[in-house]
Amino acid sequence: MVLLFAFIGSAQAQLKTPSVSAIASAHPIATAAGHEVLAAGGNAFDAAVAVSATLAVVEPAGSGIGGGGFWLLHRAEDNFQTMVDGRERAPLAAHRDMYLDDDGAVIKGLSMNGALAAGIPGEPAALVHIAEKYGRLPLSTSLAPAIRAARDGFAVDERYRKLVGFRLKQMQKDSETATIFLHNNQAPAVGHIIKQPDLANTLAAIASNGRAGFYSGDVAEKLIKGVHQGGGIWSQQDLDEYQVLERQPIRGNYNGIRITSAAPPSSGGIALVTMFNILSGFELDKMDEATRIHTIVEAMRRAYRDRAEYLGDPDFVDIPTDKLTHPFYADGLRNSIRLDHATASSNLPGVVQNSAGQDTTHFSVLDQEGNRVAATLSINYPFGATFTAAGTGVLLNNEMDDFSAKPGAPNAYGLVGAEANAIAPGKRPLSSMSPTFLETDDRLAILGTPGGSRIITMVLLGALEFAANKTAADWVSRPRFHHQFLPDAIQFEAAALTTAQRAELESLGHQLKATNRQYGNMQAILWHKANNQIEAASDPRGNGKADTYKH
Ligand code: DON
């Protein structure tokens, strides 16, 4: 009898569907595009195509069809979950030392600016793949809002201006980029309308011809020609061979919360699960705040050390995923944590450092059937490589900078690392992007954020807020701190640590480094299954839009 009731109970829980749909993205026009497609009869996957493509138009600093990303999908009817890997690939002509001079030193800027910095884009192929395999609307419908936004234009806001400011000098060097994204070669004023007719045509080619609209024919020819003129090394073979891959998400558990997150070539899921496994052995809620931060920082330090040592493209390197996500392995890491003293990173086996990016985007979608998408997309730095292939409107990524330009170089302690993330033809660079689902029997979270190497710790802090039963608005606004093994310092937003907490952490042996600006742009959805209430929240640091809608 008890069993029967349990069975009926769980069947009912599974049948329950959200009372409203919800979308949280980094731009109001992109959120509206997603709702438009849901209203047209699309599901969360169609909406994800619409939001991704619209962000490519209205948030060009963060992501685009010249870039890539990871889309974590959950299909409600059979609880199927997958990660669509649309990460860029190194061109086939790429090689390990391509950013080094004759003396073996890294040539500054070469993996950052211009066509040589660009990997082969994955986003166009991923959008086509998601629409055809999981969506129910034609691309002509799901891409329509993006094409419209590109033709009609969008208004420049403060954030756009700030990000242009960050990359202005480089943007001025490429006339195509300057013509489209600047005004009179300067950062456009707030309210200035940016129209992208070439990008509209490229999106329209994808809408009519699917992946061939981008990876072959006229657009492909212009892309390759433009890249070559800009000193890059793409070939038609690169475009022909680009494949979207589906990967089994990384899974873990923390105090009864089921974690589903990004698989390699993202480091996010593995690092998150390692940190949660370490933290499972502590009673964080019983600690004073400084000790709690110290403990979380020590978990971050250890997970980031492993990230740099072991992680890369799983099609090129053997990643010990089972070991790194196993609770026994975390037991060993936890045993090395002292509550009365910081562990110096130099006392852990060393590896070379990874760089952190500055811009990217995340969005979360939940439809009324219970389908969901968490997607983090990127062209890496703001405005990517600051290079646009003439006549295509496609602003190229500089994701090649996510490789280790010089792996194998011994660090200060003579140890060698990051070999796993060395450049090789056709390889995907290691990412930190961490689209994530968190689930208990009565609550579900969909979250993620941009922020380079800080992405994973932001998702960790957001997830700890979820664990503490806080609202979605709390997770996205929470002041943040971060440790990434090297540099050996706690980076923090001013509001994250009180003066007393700073003193206490320093007395434990931590170096503190206040970040001079806020970071992250988290977009989150929380579904309370018990009362079917849905929260959607957008990070107050950005100017995104989160809302719910009844269709
Ligand atoms: O894939 C990565 O990890 C980086 N390209 C992401 C860069 C990023 O998030 C910058 N954001 N602010």
Coordinates of C-alpha atoms and ligand atoms in Angstrom, one line a residue:
M1 CA 0.0 0.0 0.0
V2 CA 2.7 2.4 1.0
L3 CA 4.6 1.5 -2.2
L4 CA 1.5 2.1 -4.3
F5 CA 1.0 5.5 -2.8
A6 CA 4.6 6.3 -3.4
F7 CA 4.2 5.3 -7.0
I8 CA 1.1 7.4 -7.5
G9 CA 2.8 10.3 -5.7
S10 CA 5.8 10.3 -8.0
A11 CA 3.7 9.8 -11.2
Q12 CA 1.7 12.9 -10.2
A13 CA 4.9 14.9 -9.5
Q14 CA 6.1 14.0 -12.9
L15 CA 2.9 15.1 -14.6
K16 CA 2.9 18.5 -13.0
T17 CA 3.9 21.2 -15.5
P18 CA 4.9 24.8 -14.8
S19 CA 2.1 27.3 -14.4
V20 CA 3.9 29.8 -16.7
S21 CA 6.9 29.9 -19.0
A22 CA 10.0 31.8 -17.9
I23 CA 13.0 33.3 -19.7
A24 CA 15.9 35.2 -18.2
S25 CA 18.5 36.6 -20.6
A26 CA 21.0 39.4 -20.8
H27 CA 18.9 41.6 -23.1
P28 CA 15.2 42.5 -23.0
I29 CA 14.9 42.1 -26.8
A30 CA 16.3 38.6 -26.6
T31 CA 13.9 37.7 -23.8
A32 CA 11.0 39.1 -25.8
A33 CA 12.2 37.0 -28.9
G34 CA 12.0 33.8 -26.8
H35 CA 8.4 34.6 -25.6
E36 CA 7.4 35.5 -29.2
V37 CA 8.5 32.0 -30.3
L38 CA 6.8 30.3 -27.4
A39 CA 3.6 32.2 -28.2
A40 CA 3.9 30.9 -31.8
G41 CA 3.7 27.3 -30.5
G42 CA 7.4 26.7 -30.0
N43 CA 8.9 24.8 -27.1
A44 CA 11.8 25.8 -24.9
F45 CA 14.3 24.6 -27.5
D46 CA 12.8 26.8 -30.2
A47 CA 12.8 29.6 -27.7
A48 CA 16.5 28.9 -27.0
V49 CA 17.3 29.2 -30.8
A50 CA 15.4 32.5 -30.9
V51 CA 17.1 33.9 -27.7
S52 CA 20.6 32.7 -28.8
A53 CA 20.3 34.3 -32.3
T54 CA 18.8 37.5 -30.9
L55 CA 21.6 37.9 -28.4
A56 CA 24.0 37.5 -31.3
V57 CA 22.4 40.6 -32.7
V58 CA 21.7 42.8 -29.7
E59 CA 24.5 41.8 -27.4
P60 CA 27.3 41.5 -30.0
A61 CA 30.0 42.0 -27.3
G62 CA 29.0 38.8 -25.6
S63 CA 28.2 36.0 -28.1
G64 CA 27.3 35.5 -31.7
I65 CA 27.2 33.3 -34.7
G66 CA 30.9 33.9 -35.1
G67 CA 31.3 32.1 -31.7
G68 CA 30.0 29.1 -29.9
G69 CA 28.6 27.8 -26.6
F70 CA 27.0 25.0 -24.6
W71 CA 23.2 24.4 -24.4
L72 CA 22.1 22.2 -21.6
L73 CA 18.7 20.7 -22.5
H74 CA 16.1 18.9 -20.5
R75 CA 13.2 17.3 -22.4
A76 CA 10.2 16.9 -20.1
E77 CA 8.3 14.0 -21.8
D78 CA 11.1 11.5 -21.2
N79 CA 13.4 13.4 -18.8
F80 CA 16.1 13.2 -21.4
Q81 CA 19.1 15.5 -20.8
T82 CA 22.0 16.4 -23.0
M83 CA 24.6 19.1 -23.5
V84 CA 24.8 20.4 -27.1
D85 CA 28.4 21.2 -27.6
G86 CA 28.7 24.0 -30.1
R87 CA 32.2 25.0 -28.9
E88 CA 34.6 26.4 -31.5
R89 CA 37.3 24.2 -32.9
A90 CA 40.9 25.2 -33.7
P91 CA 41.4 25.4 -37.5
L92 CA 43.1 22.4 -39.1
A93 CA 46.1 24.6 -39.9
A94 CA 46.5 25.6 -36.2
H95 CA 49.5 24.3 -34.4
R96 CA 50.7 24.1 -30.9
D97 CA 53.2 27.0 -31.1
M98 CA 51.3 29.3 -33.4
Y99 CA 51.3 32.2 -30.9
L100 CA 55.0 31.9 -30.0
D101 CA 57.9 33.8 -31.4
D102 CA 61.2 32.2 -32.5
D103 CA 62.4 32.3 -28.9
G104 CA 59.3 30.5 -27.7
A105 CA 57.8 33.5 -26.0
V106 CA 54.1 34.2 -26.3
I107 CA 53.4 37.0 -28.9
K108 CA 51.1 39.4 -27.1
G109 CA 47.7 39.9 -28.6
L110 CA 48.0 37.3 -31.4
S111 CA 45.5 34.9 -29.8
M112 CA 43.3 37.9 -28.8
N113 CA 42.9 40.3 -31.7
G114 CA 42.3 39.7 -35.4
A115 CA 41.4 36.7 -37.5
L116 CA 44.2 34.4 -36.3
A117 CA 42.5 34.4 -32.9
A118 CA 39.3 32.9 -34.1
G119 CA 38.2 29.3 -33.8
I120 CA 35.8 27.7 -36.2
P121 CA 32.3 28.9 -35.1
G122 CA 29.9 26.3 -33.6
E123 CA 26.8 28.4 -32.8
P124 CA 25.2 28.4 -36.3
A125 CA 25.5 24.6 -36.5
A126 CA 24.2 24.2 -32.9
L127 CA 21.2 26.4 -33.6
V128 CA 20.3 24.3 -36.6
H129 CA 20.9 21.1 -34.7
I130 CA 18.7 22.2 -31.7
A131 CA 15.9 23.4 -34.0
E132 CA 15.8 20.3 -36.1
K133 CA 16.3 17.7 -33.4
Y134 CA 14.5 19.2 -30.4
G135 CA 12.4 22.1 -31.7
R136 CA 9.0 22.0 -33.4
L137 CA 9.1 25.2 -35.4
P138 CA 11.0 25.9 -38.7
L139 CA 14.1 28.0 -38.4
S140 CA 12.3 30.7 -40.5
T141 CA 10.1 31.2 -37.4
S142 CA 12.6 30.8 -34.6
L143 CA 15.2 33.1 -36.4
A144 CA 12.7 35.7 -37.4
P145 CA 13.0 37.9 -34.3
A146 CA 16.8 38.0 -34.7
I147 CA 16.7 38.8 -38.4
R148 CA 14.2 41.6 -37.6
A149 CA 16.4 43.0 -34.8
A150 CA 19.4 42.9 -37.2
R151 CA 17.5 44.8 -40.0
D152 CA 15.7 47.3 -37.8
G153 CA 18.5 47.8 -35.3
F154 CA 18.8 48.1 -31.6
A155 CA 19.6 51.0 -29.3
V156 CA 23.0 51.3 -27.7
D157 CA 22.9 51.3 -23.9
E158 CA 25.4 52.1 -21.2
R159 CA 26.7 48.6 -21.0
Y160 CA 27.4 48.4 -24.7
R161 CA 29.3 51.7 -24.5
K162 CA 31.4 50.4 -21.5
L163 CA 32.3 47.2 -23.4
V164 CA 33.2 49.2 -26.5
G165 CA 35.4 51.3 -24.3
F166 CA 37.2 48.2 -23.2
R167 CA 38.1 47.2 -26.8
L168 CA 37.9 50.5 -28.7
K169 CA 41.5 50.6 -30.0
Q170 CA 41.3 47.1 -31.5
M171 CA 37.8 47.8 -32.9
Q172 CA 39.1 50.8 -34.7
K173 CA 41.8 48.7 -36.5
D174 CA 39.2 46.7 -38.5
S175 CA 37.2 49.0 -40.7
E176 CA 34.3 46.5 -41.1
T177 CA 34.0 46.1 -37.3
A178 CA 34.3 49.9 -36.8
T179 CA 31.6 50.6 -39.5
I180 CA 29.1 48.3 -37.9
F181 CA 29.7 48.6 -34.2
L182 CA 31.1 52.2 -33.8
H183 CA 29.9 55.6 -34.8
N184 CA 32.3 57.9 -36.5
N185 CA 35.0 55.5 -35.3
Q186 CA 34.1 56.1 -31.6
A187 CA 31.8 54.5 -29.0
P188 CA 28.3 55.3 -30.1
A189 CA 26.1 57.5 -27.9
V190 CA 23.4 55.9 -25.8
G191 CA 20.3 55.6 -28.0
H192 CA 22.3 55.3 -31.2
I193 CA 20.7 52.6 -33.4
I194 CA 23.0 49.8 -34.6
K195 CA 21.7 48.1 -37.8
Q196 CA 23.3 45.0 -39.1
P197 CA 22.0 44.3 -42.6
D198 CA 24.8 41.8 -43.6
L199 CA 24.2 39.9 -40.4
A200 CA 20.4 39.8 -41.2
N201 CA 21.3 38.3 -44.6
T202 CA 23.6 35.7 -43.0
L203 CA 20.9 34.7 -40.5
A204 CA 18.3 34.6 -43.3
A205 CA 20.7 32.3 -45.2
I206 CA 20.7 30.0 -42.2
A207 CA 16.9 30.2 -41.9
S208 CA 16.5 29.1 -45.5
N209 CA 19.4 26.6 -46.0
G210 CA 20.2 25.4 -42.5
R211 CA 23.9 24.8 -41.7
A212 CA 24.7 25.1 -45.4
G213 CA 23.7 28.8 -45.2
F214 CA 26.7 29.4 -43.1
Y215 CA 29.3 26.7 -43.6
S216 CA 29.1 26.5 -47.4
G217 CA 28.2 28.7 -50.4
D218 CA 28.3 32.5 -50.5
V219 CA 28.7 33.2 -46.7
A220 CA 31.4 30.5 -46.3
E221 CA 33.3 32.0 -49.2
K222 CA 33.2 35.5 -47.7
L223 CA 34.2 34.2 -44.3
I224 CA 37.2 32.4 -45.6
K225 CA 38.2 35.3 -47.8
G226 CA 37.8 37.8 -45.0
V227 CA 39.7 35.6 -42.5
H228 CA 42.6 35.2 -45.0
Q229 CA 42.8 38.9 -45.6
G230 CA 42.9 39.4 -41.8
G231 CA 45.9 37.0 -41.5
G232 CA 43.8 34.0 -40.4
I233 CA 44.0 30.4 -41.4
W234 CA 40.5 29.0 -42.0
S235 CA 39.7 26.7 -44.9
Q236 CA 36.6 25.3 -46.5
Q237 CA 37.5 21.9 -45.0
D238 CA 37.3 23.5 -41.5
L239 CA 33.8 24.7 -42.2
D240 CA 32.8 21.4 -43.8
E241 CA 34.1 19.3 -40.9
Y242 CA 32.7 21.3 -38.1
Q243 CA 30.4 19.0 -36.1
V244 CA 28.0 19.8 -33.2
L245 CA 28.4 17.1 -30.5
E246 CA 26.1 15.9 -27.9
R247 CA 27.7 15.2 -24.6
Q248 CA 26.4 13.5 -21.5
P249 CA 26.2 16.2 -18.8
I250 CA 28.2 15.9 -15.6
R251 CA 26.2 14.9 -12.6
G252 CA 26.7 15.2 -8.9
N253 CA 24.9 15.5 -5.6
Y254 CA 25.1 18.0 -2.7
N255 CA 23.0 17.5 0.4
G256 CA 20.1 16.0 -1.6
I257 CA 20.4 18.5 -4.5
R258 CA 20.9 16.8 -7.9
I259 CA 23.4 18.8 -9.9
T260 CA 23.5 18.6 -13.7
S261 CA 26.1 20.8 -15.4
A262 CA 28.4 21.2 -18.4
A263 CA 30.7 18.4 -19.6
P264 CA 34.1 18.8 -21.1
P265 CA 35.3 20.6 -23.1
S266 CA 33.9 22.8 -20.3
S267 CA 35.6 22.5 -17.0
G268 CA 32.5 23.7 -15.2
G269 CA 30.6 20.6 -14.3
I270 CA 33.6 18.6 -13.1
A271 CA 34.9 21.6 -11.0
L272 CA 31.5 22.2 -9.6
V273 CA 31.0 18.6 -8.6
T274 CA 34.5 18.4 -7.0
M275 CA 33.7 21.6 -5.0
F276 CA 30.3 20.3 -3.9
N277 CA 31.8 16.9 -2.9
I278 CA 34.4 18.6 -0.8
L279 CA 31.8 20.9 0.8
S280 CA 29.5 18.0 1.5
G281 CA 31.8 17.0 4.4
F282 CA 31.4 20.3 6.2
E283 CA 28.4 21.8 8.0
L284 CA 28.6 25.2 6.3
D285 CA 25.4 26.5 7.9
K286 CA 26.9 26.0 11.4
M287 CA 30.1 28.0 10.6
D288 CA 30.6 31.7 11.2
E289 CA 30.8 33.6 7.9
A290 CA 34.6 34.0 7.7
T291 CA 35.2 30.3 8.4
R292 CA 32.5 29.5 5.8
I293 CA 34.2 31.7 3.2
H294 CA 37.6 30.2 4.1
T295 CA 36.2 26.7 3.6
I296 CA 34.5 27.4 0.3
V297 CA 37.7 29.2 -0.9
E298 CA 39.8 26.1 0.0
A299 CA 37.4 23.9 -2.1
M300 CA 37.7 26.4 -5.0
R301 CA 41.5 26.3 -4.8
R302 CA 41.6 22.5 -5.1
A303 CA 39.1 22.2 -7.9
Y304 CA 40.8 24.9 -10.0
R305 CA 44.2 23.2 -9.5
D306 CA 42.7 20.0 -11.0
R307 CA 41.1 22.0 -13.8
A308 CA 44.4 23.3 -15.0
E309 CA 46.1 20.0 -14.7
Y310 CA 43.6 17.5 -16.2
L311 CA 41.0 19.2 -18.3
G312 CA 40.9 19.8 -22.0
D313 CA 38.9 18.6 -25.1
P314 CA 37.8 15.0 -24.2
D315 CA 38.2 14.0 -27.8
F316 CA 42.0 14.7 -27.5
V317 CA 42.9 14.0 -23.9
D318 CA 41.8 11.3 -21.4
I319 CA 40.0 13.1 -18.6
P320 CA 39.7 11.1 -15.4
T321 CA 36.1 12.3 -14.9
D322 CA 35.0 9.4 -12.7
K323 CA 37.9 10.0 -10.4
L324 CA 37.5 13.8 -10.3
T325 CA 33.8 13.6 -9.6
H326 CA 34.0 10.7 -7.1
P327 CA 33.2 11.4 -3.4
F328 CA 36.2 9.4 -2.3
Y329 CA 38.5 11.6 -4.3
A330 CA 37.0 14.7 -2.7
D331 CA 37.5 13.0 0.8
G332 CA 41.2 13.2 0.1
L333 CA 41.1 16.8 -1.0
R334 CA 39.0 17.7 2.0
N335 CA 41.5 16.0 4.4
S336 CA 44.1 18.5 3.3
I337 CA 42.0 21.5 4.3
R338 CA 42.8 23.1 7.6
L339 CA 40.2 25.3 9.2
D340 CA 42.8 27.3 11.1
H341 CA 45.0 28.1 8.1
A342 CA 44.9 28.8 4.4
T343 CA 46.7 26.2 2.2
A344 CA 49.3 28.1 0.1
S345 CA 48.6 27.2 -3.6
S346 CA 52.4 26.6 -3.8
N347 CA 52.0 23.7 -1.4
L348 CA 49.7 22.0 -3.9
P349 CA 51.2 20.4 -7.0
G350 CA 51.5 23.3 -9.5
V351 CA 50.4 23.9 -13.0
V352 CA 50.6 26.8 -15.4
Q353 CA 47.9 29.5 -15.2
N354 CA 44.8 29.9 -17.3
S355 CA 43.5 33.2 -18.5
A356 CA 40.1 34.7 -17.8
G357 CA 37.8 36.2 -20.3
Q358 CA 35.7 39.4 -19.9
D359 CA 32.4 38.9 -21.8
T360 CA 30.0 36.2 -22.7
T361 CA 26.3 35.6 -22.1
H362 CA 24.0 33.2 -20.3
F363 CA 20.2 32.6 -20.6
S364 CA 17.7 30.2 -19.0
V365 CA 14.4 29.0 -20.4
L366 CA 11.5 27.0 -18.9
D367 CA 8.4 26.3 -21.0
Q368 CA 5.0 25.3 -19.7
E369 CA 5.6 21.6 -20.6
G370 CA 8.6 21.6 -18.3
N371 CA 11.2 21.6 -21.0
R372 CA 14.2 23.6 -20.1
V373 CA 17.4 25.1 -21.4
A374 CA 20.5 26.6 -19.7
A375 CA 22.8 28.0 -22.3
T376 CA 26.1 29.9 -21.9
L377 CA 27.4 31.3 -25.2
S378 CA 30.6 33.2 -26.0
I379 CA 32.8 34.9 -28.5
N380 CA 35.3 35.2 -25.5
Y381 CA 36.5 38.8 -24.9
P382 CA 34.1 41.7 -25.5
F383 CA 33.5 41.9 -29.3
G384 CA 35.7 38.7 -29.7
A385 CA 38.6 39.1 -32.0
T386 CA 37.2 42.6 -33.0
F387 CA 37.3 41.4 -36.6
T388 CA 34.3 41.1 -38.9
A389 CA 34.5 39.1 -42.1
A390 CA 33.5 41.6 -44.8
G391 CA 30.0 41.3 -46.2
T392 CA 28.8 38.7 -43.6
G393 CA 28.2 40.8 -40.5
V394 CA 29.9 37.9 -38.6
L395 CA 32.1 39.2 -35.8
L396 CA 34.7 36.5 -35.1
N397 CA 35.4 35.0 -31.7
N398 CA 38.9 35.0 -30.0
E399 CA 38.3 31.7 -28.3
M400 CA 41.7 30.4 -29.4
D401 CA 42.9 32.4 -26.3
D402 CA 41.2 29.8 -24.1
F403 CA 43.9 27.3 -25.1
S404 CA 47.2 27.4 -23.2
A405 CA 49.4 29.2 -25.7
K406 CA 52.5 27.7 -24.1
P407 CA 51.8 24.5 -22.3
G408 CA 54.6 22.4 -21.0
A409 CA 56.5 25.4 -19.7
P410 CA 57.6 24.7 -16.2
N411 CA 56.2 27.0 -13.6
A412 CA 58.1 28.5 -10.7
Y413 CA 58.3 25.2 -8.9
G414 CA 59.5 23.2 -12.0
L415 CA 56.1 21.5 -12.4
V416 CA 54.5 21.2 -15.8
G417 CA 50.8 21.4 -16.6
A418 CA 48.0 22.5 -18.9
E419 CA 49.3 20.0 -21.5
A420 CA 45.7 18.8 -21.7
N421 CA 44.7 22.2 -23.1
A422 CA 47.5 22.6 -25.7
I423 CA 46.5 23.8 -29.2
A424 CA 46.0 21.1 -31.8
P425 CA 44.2 21.1 -35.2
G426 CA 40.5 20.5 -34.8
K427 CA 40.7 20.6 -31.0
R428 CA 38.2 22.5 -28.8
P429 CA 39.7 25.0 -26.2
L430 CA 38.9 24.4 -22.6
S431 CA 36.0 26.5 -21.3
S432 CA 34.6 27.5 -17.9
M433 CA 31.1 28.0 -19.2
S434 CA 28.8 26.2 -16.8
P435 CA 25.1 26.1 -17.7
T436 CA 23.5 24.2 -14.8
F437 CA 20.3 22.6 -13.4
L438 CA 19.8 22.0 -9.7
E439 CA 17.0 19.9 -8.6
T440 CA 15.4 18.6 -5.4
D441 CA 12.0 16.8 -5.2
D442 CA 10.2 20.1 -4.9
R443 CA 12.4 22.8 -6.4
L444 CA 14.2 23.2 -9.7
A445 CA 16.8 25.8 -10.7
I446 CA 18.2 26.8 -14.1
L447 CA 21.2 29.1 -13.9
G448 CA 24.5 30.3 -15.3
T449 CA 26.5 33.4 -16.0
P450 CA 29.4 34.8 -18.0
G451 CA 32.6 35.8 -16.3
G452 CA 35.5 33.8 -17.6
S453 CA 37.3 31.7 -15.0
R454 CA 35.0 33.1 -12.3
I455 CA 31.9 31.5 -13.9
I456 CA 32.3 28.2 -12.0
T457 CA 32.6 29.9 -8.6
M458 CA 29.7 32.2 -9.3
V459 CA 27.5 29.2 -10.1
L460 CA 28.8 27.5 -6.9
L461 CA 27.8 30.5 -4.8
G462 CA 24.4 30.7 -6.6
A463 CA 23.9 27.0 -5.9
L464 CA 24.7 27.5 -2.3
E465 CA 22.0 30.2 -2.1
F466 CA 19.6 27.7 -3.7
A467 CA 20.7 25.1 -1.0
A468 CA 19.9 27.7 1.7
N469 CA 16.4 28.2 0.2
K470 CA 17.0 31.8 -1.0
T471 CA 15.1 33.4 -3.8
A472 CA 16.4 33.5 -7.4
A473 CA 16.8 37.3 -7.0
D474 CA 19.2 36.5 -4.0
W475 CA 21.4 34.2 -6.1
V476 CA 21.9 36.6 -8.9
S477 CA 22.5 39.7 -6.8
R478 CA 24.7 38.0 -4.1
P479 CA 28.1 39.7 -3.7
R480 CA 30.8 37.4 -4.9
F481 CA 34.2 36.1 -4.0
H482 CA 36.5 33.8 -6.0
H483 CA 39.7 31.8 -5.8
Q484 CA 41.3 30.0 -8.8
F485 CA 44.4 28.4 -7.3
L486 CA 46.7 30.9 -9.2
P487 CA 47.0 33.7 -8.5
D488 CA 46.9 32.7 -4.9
A489 CA 44.4 35.3 -3.7
I490 CA 40.7 35.6 -2.8
Q491 CA 39.3 38.0 -5.4
F492 CA 36.1 39.7 -4.1
E493 CA 33.5 42.3 -4.8
A494 CA 33.7 45.0 -2.1
A495 CA 30.3 44.1 -0.7
A496 CA 31.2 40.4 -0.3
L497 CA 33.4 40.8 2.8
T498 CA 33.1 43.0 5.8
T499 CA 36.1 44.6 7.4
A500 CA 36.1 42.1 10.2
Q501 CA 35.8 39.2 7.8
R502 CA 38.7 40.6 5.7
A503 CA 40.9 40.7 8.9
E504 CA 39.9 37.2 9.9
L505 CA 40.7 35.8 6.4
E506 CA 44.1 37.5 6.4
S507 CA 44.9 36.1 9.8
L508 CA 44.2 32.7 8.4
G509 CA 46.9 33.4 5.8
H510 CA 44.8 34.4 2.8
Q511 CA 45.8 37.1 0.3
L512 CA 42.9 39.4 -0.5
K513 CA 42.4 41.2 -3.8
A514 CA 39.3 43.5 -4.1
T515 CA 38.1 43.6 -7.7
N516 CA 37.6 47.1 -8.9
R517 CA 34.3 46.3 -10.5
Q518 CA 31.4 44.0 -10.1
Y519 CA 31.5 40.9 -12.2
G520 CA 29.0 38.4 -13.7
N521 CA 25.6 38.6 -15.3
M522 CA 23.7 35.7 -13.9
Q523 CA 20.3 34.7 -15.4
A524 CA 18.3 32.3 -13.3
I525 CA 14.9 30.6 -13.0
L526 CA 13.5 28.9 -9.9
W527 CA 10.4 26.6 -10.1
H528 CA 8.8 25.7 -6.8
K529 CA 7.0 22.6 -7.7
A530 CA 4.9 22.3 -4.5
N531 CA 2.9 25.5 -5.2
N532 CA 3.9 25.9 -8.8
Q533 CA 5.3 29.3 -8.3
I534 CA 8.0 30.4 -10.8
E535 CA 10.7 33.0 -10.2
A536 CA 12.9 34.5 -12.9
A537 CA 15.8 36.8 -12.1
S538 CA 18.4 38.7 -14.0
D539 CA 21.6 39.9 -12.4
P540 CA 21.3 43.6 -11.3
R541 CA 24.9 44.1 -12.5
G542 CA 23.7 43.8 -16.1
N543 CA 20.6 45.1 -17.8
G544 CA 19.0 41.8 -18.7
K545 CA 15.4 40.9 -18.5
A546 CA 13.8 38.0 -16.7
D547 CA 10.0 37.4 -16.8
T548 CA 7.3 34.8 -16.8
Y549 CA 4.5 34.5 -19.3
K550 CA 1.3 32.5 -19.5
H551 CA 0.7 31.2 -23.1
Ligands
DON1 O1 34.7 29.6 -22.5 C1 35.2 30.3 -21.6 O2 35.4 29.9 -20.5 C2 35.4 31.8 -21.9 N1 35.6 32.0 -23.3 C3 34.3 32.6 -21.3 C4 34.6 34.0 -21.3 C5 33.7 34.8 -20.4 O3 32.9 34.3 -19.8 C6 34.0 36.2 -20.3 N2 32.9 36.8 -19.5 N3 32.8 37.7 -18.9

